[in-house]
XYZ file of N, CA and C in Angstrom:
552
model
N -8.594 6.744 -13.691
C -9.779 6.102 -13.158
C -9.666 6.024 -11.641
N -10.682 6.527 -10.947
C -10.671 6.548 -9.495
C -11.252 5.242 -8.965
N -10.565 4.661 -7.985
C -11.016 3.411 -7.380
C -11.492 3.662 -5.963
N -12.468 2.877 -5.530
C -12.905 2.932 -4.139
C -11.900 2.153 -3.294
N -11.984 2.321 -1.978
C -11.100 1.580 -1.076
C -11.313 0.074 -1.243
N -12.570 -0.333 -1.447
C -12.866 -1.759 -1.635
C -12.208 -2.290 -2.907
N -12.213 -1.505 -3.969
C -11.583 -1.915 -5.225
C -10.073 -2.018 -5.059
N -9.484 -1.059 -4.362
C -8.038 -1.096 -4.125
C -7.682 -2.354 -3.337
N -8.495 -2.691 -2.328
C -8.259 -3.913 -1.546
C -8.405 -5.158 -2.410
N -9.419 -5.163 -3.248
C -9.645 -6.293 -4.144
C -8.445 -6.504 -5.065
N -7.928 -5.426 -5.628
C -6.767 -5.518 -6.516
C -5.543 -6.056 -5.782
N -5.434 -5.747 -4.507
C -4.296 -6.223 -3.711
C -4.280 -7.742 -3.611
N -5.439 -8.348 -3.676
C -5.526 -9.799 -3.522
C -4.936 -10.563 -4.699
N -4.592 -9.877 -5.768
C -3.965 -10.524 -6.922
C -2.451 -10.684 -6.766
N -1.851 -9.979 -5.818
C -0.400 -10.095 -5.677
C -0.025 -11.469 -5.124
N 1.180 -11.895 -5.453
C 1.639 -13.221 -5.053
C 2.216 -13.211 -3.647
N 1.887 -14.269 -2.901
C 2.462 -14.493 -1.577
C 2.896 -15.953 -1.506
N 3.776 -16.248 -0.573
C 4.247 -17.625 -0.403
C 3.386 -18.359 0.615
N 3.120 -19.611 0.294
C 2.400 -20.481 1.226
C 3.172 -21.785 1.375
N 2.851 -22.505 2.432
C 3.340 -23.868 2.609
C 2.088 -24.745 2.699
N 1.771 -25.465 1.611
C 0.564 -26.297 1.596
C 0.659 -27.445 2.605
N -0.491 -27.865 3.106
C -0.555 -29.001 4.028
C -0.968 -30.281 3.301
N -1.430 -30.135 2.058
C -1.787 -31.307 1.260
C -1.643 -30.977 -0.217
N -1.711 -31.993 -1.037
C -1.545 -31.820 -2.483
C -2.799 -31.249 -3.124
N -2.555 -30.530 -4.206
C -3.653 -30.032 -5.033
C -3.123 -29.967 -6.456
N -3.873 -30.525 -7.393
C -3.473 -30.457 -8.794
C -3.548 -29.015 -9.276
N -2.808 -28.733 -10.346
C -2.870 -27.383 -10.915
C -4.272 -27.156 -11.484
N -4.685 -25.911 -11.448
C -5.991 -25.557 -11.992
C -5.838 -24.301 -12.848
N -6.712 -24.176 -13.833
C -6.699 -23.000 -14.696
C -7.963 -22.200 -14.427
N -7.750 -20.946 -14.072
C -8.857 -20.026 -13.836
C -8.805 -18.939 -14.893
N -9.774 -18.066 -14.893
C -9.786 -16.969 -15.854
C -8.533 -16.127 -15.664
N -7.726 -16.064 -16.696
C -6.557 -15.192 -16.676
C -5.328 -15.727 -15.971
N -5.404 -16.897 -15.368
C -4.241 -17.367 -14.621
C -4.333 -18.873 -14.366
N -3.171 -19.517 -14.402
C -3.093 -20.926 -14.017
C -2.502 -21.001 -12.622
N -3.097 -21.822 -11.786
C -2.585 -22.022 -10.437
C -1.702 -23.262 -10.449
N -0.542 -23.159 -9.831
C 0.387 -24.289 -9.850
C -0.119 -25.453 -9.000
N 0.426 -26.621 -9.287
C 0.151 -27.776 -8.438
C 0.804 -27.517 -7.080
N 0.135 -27.942 -6.029
C 0.665 -27.757 -4.679
C 1.058 -29.102 -4.097
N 2.178 -29.122 -3.418
C 2.673 -30.325 -2.755
C 2.920 -29.997 -1.290
N 2.602 -30.922 -0.397
C 2.771 -30.650 1.035
C 4.202 -30.223 1.371
N 4.295 -29.200 2.194
C 5.546 -28.678 2.745
C 6.507 -28.100 1.709
N 6.043 -27.906 0.479
C 6.862 -27.290 -0.564
C 6.327 -25.871 -0.786
N 7.153 -24.903 -0.450
C 6.746 -23.494 -0.562
C 6.380 -23.173 -2.007
N 5.286 -22.436 -2.158
C 4.784 -22.082 -3.482
C 4.201 -20.672 -3.435
N 4.340 -19.936 -4.521
C 3.726 -18.610 -4.607
C 2.371 -18.724 -5.285
N 1.385 -18.111 -4.647
C 0.021 -18.085 -5.176
C -0.550 -16.684 -4.929
N -1.629 -16.326 -5.625
C -2.257 -15.030 -5.345
C -2.751 -14.982 -3.892
N -2.747 -13.802 -3.336
C -3.159 -13.623 -1.944
C -4.561 -14.164 -1.699
N -5.480 -13.953 -2.637
C -6.848 -14.428 -2.432
C -6.893 -15.940 -2.263
N -6.068 -16.668 -3.040
C -6.036 -18.125 -2.939
C -5.381 -18.548 -1.627
N -4.324 -17.863 -1.241
C -3.665 -18.166 0.034
C -4.655 -18.021 1.191
N -5.440 -16.950 1.173
C -6.413 -16.724 2.247
C -7.522 -17.774 2.227
N -7.966 -18.149 1.040
C -8.993 -19.187 0.914
C -8.484 -20.519 1.471
N -7.277 -20.907 1.055
C -6.695 -22.160 1.547
C -6.460 -22.103 3.055
N -6.027 -20.971 3.559
C -5.795 -20.795 4.998
C -7.094 -20.980 5.777
N -8.180 -20.357 5.309
C -9.483 -20.475 5.984
C -9.931 -21.929 6.102
N -9.532 -22.747 5.143
C -9.928 -24.159 5.144
C -8.857 -25.071 5.733
N -7.837 -24.485 6.331
C -6.792 -25.272 6.986
C -5.890 -26.023 6.029
N -5.799 -25.580 4.780
C -5.022 -26.290 3.761
C -3.597 -25.772 3.600
N -3.255 -24.645 4.253
C -1.903 -24.111 4.118
C -1.578 -23.174 5.271
N -0.311 -22.851 5.362
C 0.172 -21.757 6.210
C 0.679 -20.694 5.255
N 0.515 -19.445 5.639
C 1.000 -18.345 4.809
C 2.337 -17.883 5.363
N 3.300 -17.716 4.477
C 4.631 -17.248 4.870
C 4.602 -15.720 4.876
N 4.978 -15.147 5.991
C 4.970 -13.683 6.103
C 5.962 -13.073 5.126
N 5.556 -12.028 4.410
C 6.521 -11.331 3.550
C 7.631 -10.736 4.415
N 8.830 -10.662 3.887
C 9.979 -10.169 4.659
C 9.744 -8.763 5.199
N 9.088 -7.909 4.433
C 8.871 -6.530 4.877
C 7.942 -6.446 6.076
N 7.180 -7.502 6.364
C 6.219 -7.506 7.466
C 6.829 -7.989 8.780
N 8.111 -8.251 8.773
C 8.841 -8.650 9.974
C 9.003 -7.437 10.902
N 8.935 -7.645 12.200
C 9.024 -6.552 13.178
C 10.289 -5.732 12.987
N 11.433 -6.384 12.865
C 12.694 -5.639 12.721
C 12.725 -4.836 11.424
N 12.218 -5.407 10.345
C 12.163 -4.668 9.073
C 11.241 -3.459 9.180
N 10.102 -3.622 9.842
C 9.180 -2.495 10.005
C 9.809 -1.383 10.845
N 10.541 -1.769 11.887
C 11.245 -0.762 12.702
C 12.265 -0.012 11.854
N 12.995 -0.754 11.030
C 14.003 -0.136 10.156
C 13.343 0.821 9.152
N 12.245 0.405 8.567
C 11.532 1.257 7.607
C 11.034 2.520 8.306
N 10.526 2.374 9.519
C 10.053 3.540 10.272
C 11.203 4.513 10.542
N 12.346 3.970 10.915
C 13.527 4.823 11.151
C 13.921 5.559 9.870
N 13.850 4.874 8.727
C 14.145 5.523 7.443
C 13.154 6.646 7.157
N 11.891 6.412 7.463
C 10.870 7.442 7.245
C 11.166 8.677 8.096
N 11.596 8.454 9.330
C 11.921 9.578 10.212
C 13.156 10.329 9.726
N 14.147 9.602 9.275
C 15.419 10.208 8.864
C 15.306 10.944 7.532
N 14.474 10.471 6.636
C 14.334 11.059 5.296
C 12.970 11.723 5.159
N 12.854 12.954 5.576
C 11.571 13.666 5.566
C 11.094 14.012 4.149
N 11.987 13.977 3.166
C 11.614 14.351 1.798
C 11.450 13.161 0.870
N 11.452 11.964 1.427
C 11.419 10.764 0.596
C 10.648 9.674 1.326
N 9.922 8.852 0.577
C 9.213 7.720 1.162
C 10.039 6.451 0.981
N 10.084 5.632 2.012
C 10.783 4.347 1.929
C 10.024 3.419 0.991
N 10.768 2.491 0.406
C 10.130 1.528 -0.493
C 9.337 0.507 0.308
N 8.099 0.358 -0.077
C 7.212 -0.665 0.459
C 6.417 -1.213 -0.722
N 5.855 -2.402 -0.589
C 5.054 -2.930 -1.698
C 3.881 -2.003 -2.031
N 3.461 -2.057 -3.264
C 2.380 -1.206 -3.761
C 1.106 -1.322 -2.914
N 0.832 -2.518 -2.417
C -0.385 -2.771 -1.631
C -0.051 -3.129 -0.182
N 0.920 -2.452 0.418
C 1.366 -2.830 1.759
C 0.272 -2.687 2.810
N -0.548 -1.669 2.721
C -1.597 -1.472 3.731
C -2.640 -2.584 3.626
N -3.140 -2.828 2.429
C -4.178 -3.825 2.231
C -3.673 -5.224 2.573
N -2.458 -5.538 2.109
C -1.886 -6.862 2.356
C -1.710 -7.107 3.844
N -1.140 -6.135 4.540
C -0.906 -6.320 5.973
C -2.224 -6.483 6.722
N -3.243 -5.705 6.357
C -4.540 -5.837 7.028
C -5.142 -7.218 6.794
N -5.118 -7.674 5.551
C -5.672 -8.994 5.246
C -4.920 -10.098 5.975
N -3.600 -10.033 5.938
C -2.810 -11.082 6.586
C -2.980 -11.068 8.103
N -2.996 -9.896 8.701
C -3.149 -9.826 10.157
C -4.565 -10.182 10.603
N -5.550 -9.899 9.776
C -6.927 -10.252 10.131
C -7.224 -11.730 9.939
N -6.598 -12.339 8.937
C -6.958 -13.717 8.606
C -5.861 -14.751 8.830
N -4.631 -14.301 9.044
C -3.537 -15.269 9.202
C -2.504 -14.793 10.221
N -2.963 -14.103 11.253
C -2.034 -13.548 12.247
C -1.165 -14.633 12.875
N -1.723 -15.826 13.051
C -0.950 -16.917 13.660
C 0.213 -17.359 12.772
N 0.121 -17.146 11.482
C 1.217 -17.479 10.567
C 2.220 -16.336 10.448
N 1.772 -15.128 10.688
C 2.579 -13.945 10.413
C 3.556 -13.636 11.528
N 3.102 -13.705 12.774
C 3.974 -13.293 13.870
C 3.434 -13.793 15.199
N 4.349 -13.914 16.152
C 3.922 -14.227 17.512
C 3.480 -12.947 18.220
N 3.717 -11.793 17.573
C 3.361 -10.496 18.156
C 2.566 -9.637 17.163
N 1.365 -10.071 16.788
C 0.605 -9.291 15.808
C 0.266 -7.880 16.292
N 0.072 -7.703 17.597
C -0.233 -6.368 18.122
C 0.932 -5.402 17.898
N 2.165 -5.904 18.010
C 3.347 -5.067 17.767
C 3.420 -4.686 16.290
N 3.156 -5.635 15.422
C 3.171 -5.358 13.980
C 2.088 -4.343 13.633
N 0.889 -4.510 14.197
C -0.190 -3.543 13.931
C 0.211 -2.133 14.371
N 0.830 -2.034 15.541
C 1.255 -0.719 16.050
C 2.314 -0.102 15.139
N 3.279 -0.909 14.697
C 4.319 -0.401 13.798
C 3.728 0.028 12.456
N 2.793 -0.743 11.944
C 2.143 -0.387 10.679
C 1.365 0.919 10.821
N 0.689 1.092 11.951
C -0.044 2.343 12.178
C 0.920 3.522 12.262
N 2.044 3.331 12.962
C 3.060 4.389 13.044
C 3.585 4.750 11.653
N 3.850 3.728 10.850
C 4.330 3.957 9.479
C 3.296 4.726 8.659
N 2.063 4.295 8.760
C 0.995 4.946 8.007
C 0.892 6.420 8.404
N 0.951 6.696 9.688
C 0.814 8.075 10.167
C 1.976 8.955 9.732
N 3.204 8.453 9.843
C 4.352 9.288 9.456
C 4.346 9.534 7.951
N 3.935 8.547 7.170
C 3.894 8.720 5.718
C 2.779 9.693 5.318
N 1.626 9.620 5.991
C 0.557 10.585 5.714
C 1.018 11.997 6.051
N 1.679 12.132 7.179
C 2.186 13.441 7.599
C 3.173 13.990 6.574
N 4.093 13.148 6.118
C 5.076 13.579 5.118
C 4.395 13.975 3.810
N 3.398 13.214 3.408
C 2.693 13.519 2.158
C 1.972 14.863 2.272
N 1.316 15.092 3.383
C 0.595 16.358 3.572
C 1.563 17.532 3.660
N 2.679 17.340 4.356
C 3.692 18.400 4.435
C 4.230 18.717 3.043
N 4.509 17.682 2.275
C 5.033 17.871 0.923
C 4.058 18.605 0.030
N 2.780 18.285 0.156
C 1.778 18.964 -0.666
C 1.593 20.407 -0.230
N 1.801 20.684 1.033
C 1.694 22.052 1.517
C 2.795 22.946 0.984
N 3.868 22.356 0.479
C 5.004 23.118 -0.029
C 5.032 23.169 -1.554
N 3.960 22.721 -2.192
C 3.920 22.695 -3.658
C 3.939 24.096 -4.245
N 4.617 24.216 -5.357
C 4.629 25.496 -6.067
C 4.297 25.317 -7.542
N 3.951 24.111 -7.940
C 3.614 23.870 -9.348
C 2.457 22.887 -9.427
N 2.132 22.469 -10.622
C 1.009 21.554 -10.809
C 1.472 20.105 -10.930
N 2.601 19.772 -10.359
C 3.163 18.429 -10.466
C 3.458 17.904 -9.066
N 3.045 16.674 -8.786
C 3.318 16.056 -7.487
C 4.089 14.765 -7.716
N 5.190 14.597 -7.025
C 5.990 13.374 -7.085
C 5.564 12.479 -5.919
N 5.060 11.290 -6.208
C 4.564 10.394 -5.170
C 5.261 9.037 -5.216
N 6.554 9.037 -5.474
C 7.295 7.783 -5.527
C 7.172 7.030 -4.206
N 6.966 5.732 -4.316
C 6.944 4.804 -3.192
C 5.713 4.908 -2.304
N 4.690 5.648 -2.704
C 3.435 5.614 -1.957
C 2.623 4.435 -2.468
N 1.954 3.754 -1.554
C 1.124 2.622 -1.923
C -0.217 3.059 -2.491
N -0.915 2.123 -3.088
C -2.206 2.428 -3.713
C -3.221 2.975 -2.711
N -3.301 2.353 -1.531
C -4.283 2.817 -0.551
C -3.891 4.186 -0.010
N -2.590 4.435 0.137
C -2.144 5.756 0.592
C -2.574 6.828 -0.407
N -2.390 6.552 -1.674
C -2.786 7.509 -2.710
C -4.302 7.689 -2.694
N -5.026 6.584 -2.542
C -6.489 6.658 -2.477
C -6.931 7.548 -1.312
N -6.316 7.357 -0.145
C -6.703 8.121 1.039
C -6.345 9.601 0.919
N -5.308 9.917 0.158
C -4.879 11.311 -0.005
C -5.525 12.002 -1.211
N -6.244 11.246 -2.014
C -6.768 11.761 -3.282
C -7.579 13.048 -3.116
N -8.522 13.080 -2.199
C -9.347 14.272 -2.017
C -8.524 15.479 -1.610
N -7.613 15.270 -0.692
C -6.729 16.342 -0.235
C -5.871 16.852 -1.389
N -5.289 15.917 -2.144
C -4.430 16.293 -3.272
C -5.217 17.038 -4.345
N -6.419 16.563 -4.629
C -7.231 17.193 -5.667
C -7.541 18.640 -5.311
N -7.889 18.882 -4.052
C -8.168 20.246 -3.612
C -6.964 21.156 -3.754
N -5.807 20.675 -3.359
C -4.584 21.476 -3.475
C -4.262 21.743 -4.944
N -4.385 20.722 -5.784
C -4.073 20.904 -7.200
C -5.023 21.924 -7.846
N -6.301 21.912 -7.460
C -7.248 22.905 -7.993
C -6.824 24.319 -7.605
N -6.445 24.481 -6.348
C -6.029 25.807 -5.880
C -4.761 26.271 -6.599
N -3.819 25.356 -6.802
C -2.599 25.720 -7.530
C -2.911 26.105 -8.972
N -3.842 25.382 -9.581
C -4.234 25.706 -10.956
C -4.847 27.105 -11.021
N -5.716 27.434 -10.052
C -6.305 28.780 -10.003
C -5.217 29.837 -9.853
N -4.260 29.562 -8.983
C -3.169 30.511 -8.765
C -2.351 30.684 -10.041
N -2.019 29.575 -10.701
C -1.271 29.651 -11.964
C -2.046 30.447 -13.012
N -3.357 30.214 -13.107
C -4.186 30.945 -14.078
C -4.184 32.434 -13.778
N -4.282 32.784 -12.505
C -4.268 34.189 -12.108
C -2.934 34.840 -12.446
N -1.856 34.147 -12.159
C -0.514 34.690 -12.408
C -0.278 34.886 -13.904
N -0.810 33.994 -14.727
C -0.594 34.071 -16.170
C -1.483 35.104 -16.865
N -2.484 35.653 -16.164
C -3.342 36.674 -16.771
C -2.529 37.938 -17.021
N -2.821 38.621 -18.126
C -2.114 39.877 -18.380
C -2.463 40.899 -17.301
N -1.484 41.691 -16.955
C -1.673 42.722 -15.946
C -2.428 43.889 -16.565
N -3.395 44.411 -15.849
C -4.195 45.541 -16.323
C -3.426 46.838 -16.140
N -3.646 47.771 -17.057
C -3.010 49.086 -16.948
C -3.761 49.982 -15.976
N -4.909 49.541 -15.521
C -5.735 50.344 -14.632
C -5.142 50.359 -13.229
N -5.038 51.526 -12.641
C -4.567 51.656 -11.263
C -5.534 52.536 -10.514
N -5.734 52.251 -9.238
C -6.591 53.098 -8.398
C -5.910 54.419 -8.132
N -6.671 55.513 -8.113
C -6.111 56.834 -7.803
C -6.233 57.137 -6.350
């Protein structure tokens, strides 16, 4: 099933993030999930959508995920450069999560959001480049995409589909029986 970019972003909001509530809230039950009771200054994991809602209303601070730290992002970028045939591990929704957090909770995430944005853009570009290079070297109808995030796969889908169609045509041509007819 193909998802739009908006759907991929929406799905990202279900992942859990840590918050530090500023006031108490009783537990609540919503469709498909119970939200825990919140106590001031006691770190709690909640879905990203709830963290953003509470943040907008001044009810919590969002704790930056460890992977979103400047030093961790630099390290991941170095790994991407060093390992041209492999993608570094990042969360499934790293692009969507980082965009949401930097757009709505930059003051909680870092004192240098511009540096984080630049590092994330560098990471995105090197990973796109590696994915395109890898697809250019395909010789079969199978693509290994370990450690690519959902949005990365979404953004590469059209490119990948075109390459896979061409490979399928090539495979079909190669598998056709050879004709005995030769030009004189």
